[in-house]
Coordinates of C-alpha atoms in Angstrom, one line a residue:
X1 CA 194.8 296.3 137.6
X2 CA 196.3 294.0 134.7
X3 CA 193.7 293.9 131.8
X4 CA 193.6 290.4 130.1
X5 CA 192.1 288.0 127.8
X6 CA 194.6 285.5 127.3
X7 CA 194.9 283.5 130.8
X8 CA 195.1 279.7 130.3
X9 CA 192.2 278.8 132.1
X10 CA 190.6 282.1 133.6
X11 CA 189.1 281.3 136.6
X12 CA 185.8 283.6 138.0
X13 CA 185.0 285.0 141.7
X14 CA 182.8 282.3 142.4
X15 CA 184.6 279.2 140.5
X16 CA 187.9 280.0 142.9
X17 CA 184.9 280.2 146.1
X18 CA 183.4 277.1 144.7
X19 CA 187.1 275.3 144.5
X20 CA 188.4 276.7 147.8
X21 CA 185.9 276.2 149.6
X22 CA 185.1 279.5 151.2
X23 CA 182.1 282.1 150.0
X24 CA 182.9 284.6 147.0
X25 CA 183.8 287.6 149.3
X26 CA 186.8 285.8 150.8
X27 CA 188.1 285.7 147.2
X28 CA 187.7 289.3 146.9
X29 CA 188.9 290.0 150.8
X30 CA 192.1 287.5 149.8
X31 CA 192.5 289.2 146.8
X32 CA 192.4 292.9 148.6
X33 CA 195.2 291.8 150.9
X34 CA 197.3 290.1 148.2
X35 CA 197.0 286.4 148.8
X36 CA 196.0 286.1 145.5
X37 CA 196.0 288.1 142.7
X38 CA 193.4 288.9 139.6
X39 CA 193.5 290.0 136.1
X40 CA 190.8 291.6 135.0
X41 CA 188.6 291.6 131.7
X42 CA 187.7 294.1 129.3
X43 CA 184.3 294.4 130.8
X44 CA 186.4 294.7 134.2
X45 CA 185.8 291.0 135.9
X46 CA 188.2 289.5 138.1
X47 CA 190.0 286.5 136.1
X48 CA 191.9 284.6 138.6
X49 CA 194.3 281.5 137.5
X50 CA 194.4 277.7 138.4
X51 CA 196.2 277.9 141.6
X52 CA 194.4 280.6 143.4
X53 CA 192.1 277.9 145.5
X54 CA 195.2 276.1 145.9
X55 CA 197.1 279.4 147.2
X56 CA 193.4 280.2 149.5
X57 CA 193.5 276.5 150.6
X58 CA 196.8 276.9 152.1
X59 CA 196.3 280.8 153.8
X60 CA 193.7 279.2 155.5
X61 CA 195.8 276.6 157.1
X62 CA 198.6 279.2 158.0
X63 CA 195.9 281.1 159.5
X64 CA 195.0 278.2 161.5
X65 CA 198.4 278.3 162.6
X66 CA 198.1 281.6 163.4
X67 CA 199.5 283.6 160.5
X68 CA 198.1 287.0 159.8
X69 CA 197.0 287.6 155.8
X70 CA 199.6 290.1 155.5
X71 CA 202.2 287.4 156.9
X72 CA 201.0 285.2 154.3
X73 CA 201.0 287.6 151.7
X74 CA 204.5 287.6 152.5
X75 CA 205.0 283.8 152.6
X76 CA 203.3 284.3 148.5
X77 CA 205.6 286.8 147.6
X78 CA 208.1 284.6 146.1
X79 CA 205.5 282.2 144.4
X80 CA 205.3 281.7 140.7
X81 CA 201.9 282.2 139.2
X82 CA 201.9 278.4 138.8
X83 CA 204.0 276.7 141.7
X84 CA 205.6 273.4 141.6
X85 CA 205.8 270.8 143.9
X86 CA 209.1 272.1 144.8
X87 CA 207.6 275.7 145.3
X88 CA 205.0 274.2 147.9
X89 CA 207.0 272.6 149.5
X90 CA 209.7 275.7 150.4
X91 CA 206.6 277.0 151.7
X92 CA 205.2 274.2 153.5
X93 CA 208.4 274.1 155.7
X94 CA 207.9 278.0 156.1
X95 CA 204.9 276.9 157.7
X96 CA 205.9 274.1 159.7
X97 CA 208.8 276.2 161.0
X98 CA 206.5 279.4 161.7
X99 CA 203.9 276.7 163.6
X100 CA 207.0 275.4 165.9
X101 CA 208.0 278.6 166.9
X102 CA 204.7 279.7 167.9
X103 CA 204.6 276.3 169.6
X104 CA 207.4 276.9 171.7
X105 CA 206.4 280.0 172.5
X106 CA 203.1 279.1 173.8
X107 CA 204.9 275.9 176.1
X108 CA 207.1 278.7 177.6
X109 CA 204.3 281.1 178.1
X110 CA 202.3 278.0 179.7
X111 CA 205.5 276.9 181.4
X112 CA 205.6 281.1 183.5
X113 CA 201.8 280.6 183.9
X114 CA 202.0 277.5 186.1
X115 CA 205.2 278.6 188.1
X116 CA 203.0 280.1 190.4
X117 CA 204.1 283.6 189.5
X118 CA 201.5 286.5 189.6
X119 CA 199.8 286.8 186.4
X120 CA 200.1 290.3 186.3
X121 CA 203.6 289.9 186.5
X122 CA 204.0 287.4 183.6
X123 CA 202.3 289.1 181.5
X124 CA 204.4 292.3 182.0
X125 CA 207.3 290.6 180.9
X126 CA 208.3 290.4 177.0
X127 CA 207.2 287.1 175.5
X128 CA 209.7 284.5 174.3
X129 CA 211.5 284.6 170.8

C-alpha cells in the first residue's frame, strides 16, 4: 500500500466506475487482482490515476476474448503508469494475437467435432496449440 498526496489527477473508486463504465466493486475486484493499481491517502482512500478506466476498458475486451484477469494482469505488467499510444498498441497486438490463437483453436476443435468422431473420444484428446 503506497501512501500519497501528490498524484496528478487522483482519481476516486467511483470516478474510475463512473469512467469505465462498470460499478465501484469491479474497481476494487480489478484492483485486488492487479489490473490496476491504487495509491492510497492519508485517511486510507484508494487514489487511482488517469488511465485506470482506460486500463479496465481494455481488460474487459481481453476478457471478451477470453482472457483471464490474471492473464491480463500479465498483459499490464509491462505498462507505464501513463501508456502511450505506442504502449497500447504493443498491447493491442498482444490481444489480437492471443484472440487468433484461441480462434484457431476453437475451428480445430469444431473441425474434430463434425468429423463424425465420438464425442467422448474428442474430448479425451489434448486440445490444439
Amino acid at each position: 500500500m503506497t501512501v500519497t498526496t501528490d498524484l496528478p489527477t487522483p482519481l476516486t473508486v467511483r470516478d474510475v466506475a463512473a469512467e469505465s463504465g462498470v460499478a465501484p466493486s469491479a474497481v476494487r475486484f480489478y484492483e485486488n487482482h492487479g489490473v490496476i493499481s491504487a495509491a492510497r491517502t492519508a485517511g486510507n482512500q484508494r487514489r487511482f490515476d488517469t488511465s485506470a478506466a482506460c486500463r479496465i476498458q481494455v481488460a474487459r475486451l481481453a476478457q471478451r476474448v477470453g482472457m483471464t484477469v490474471r492473464e491480463i494482469a500479465v498483459l499490464f505488467e509491462g505498462l507505464p503508469a501513463d501508456p502511450t499510444p505506442a504502449d497500447w498498441s504493443r498491447v493491442a497486438r498482444q490481444l489480437v494475437t492471443e484472440a487468433e490463437e484461441r480462434v484457431a483453436n476453437l475451428r480445430t476443435q469444431l473441425a474434430a467435432m463434425e468429423s463424425g468422431a465420438r464425442l467422448c473420444e474428442i474430448g479425451s484428446r489434448e486440445p490444439a496449440g
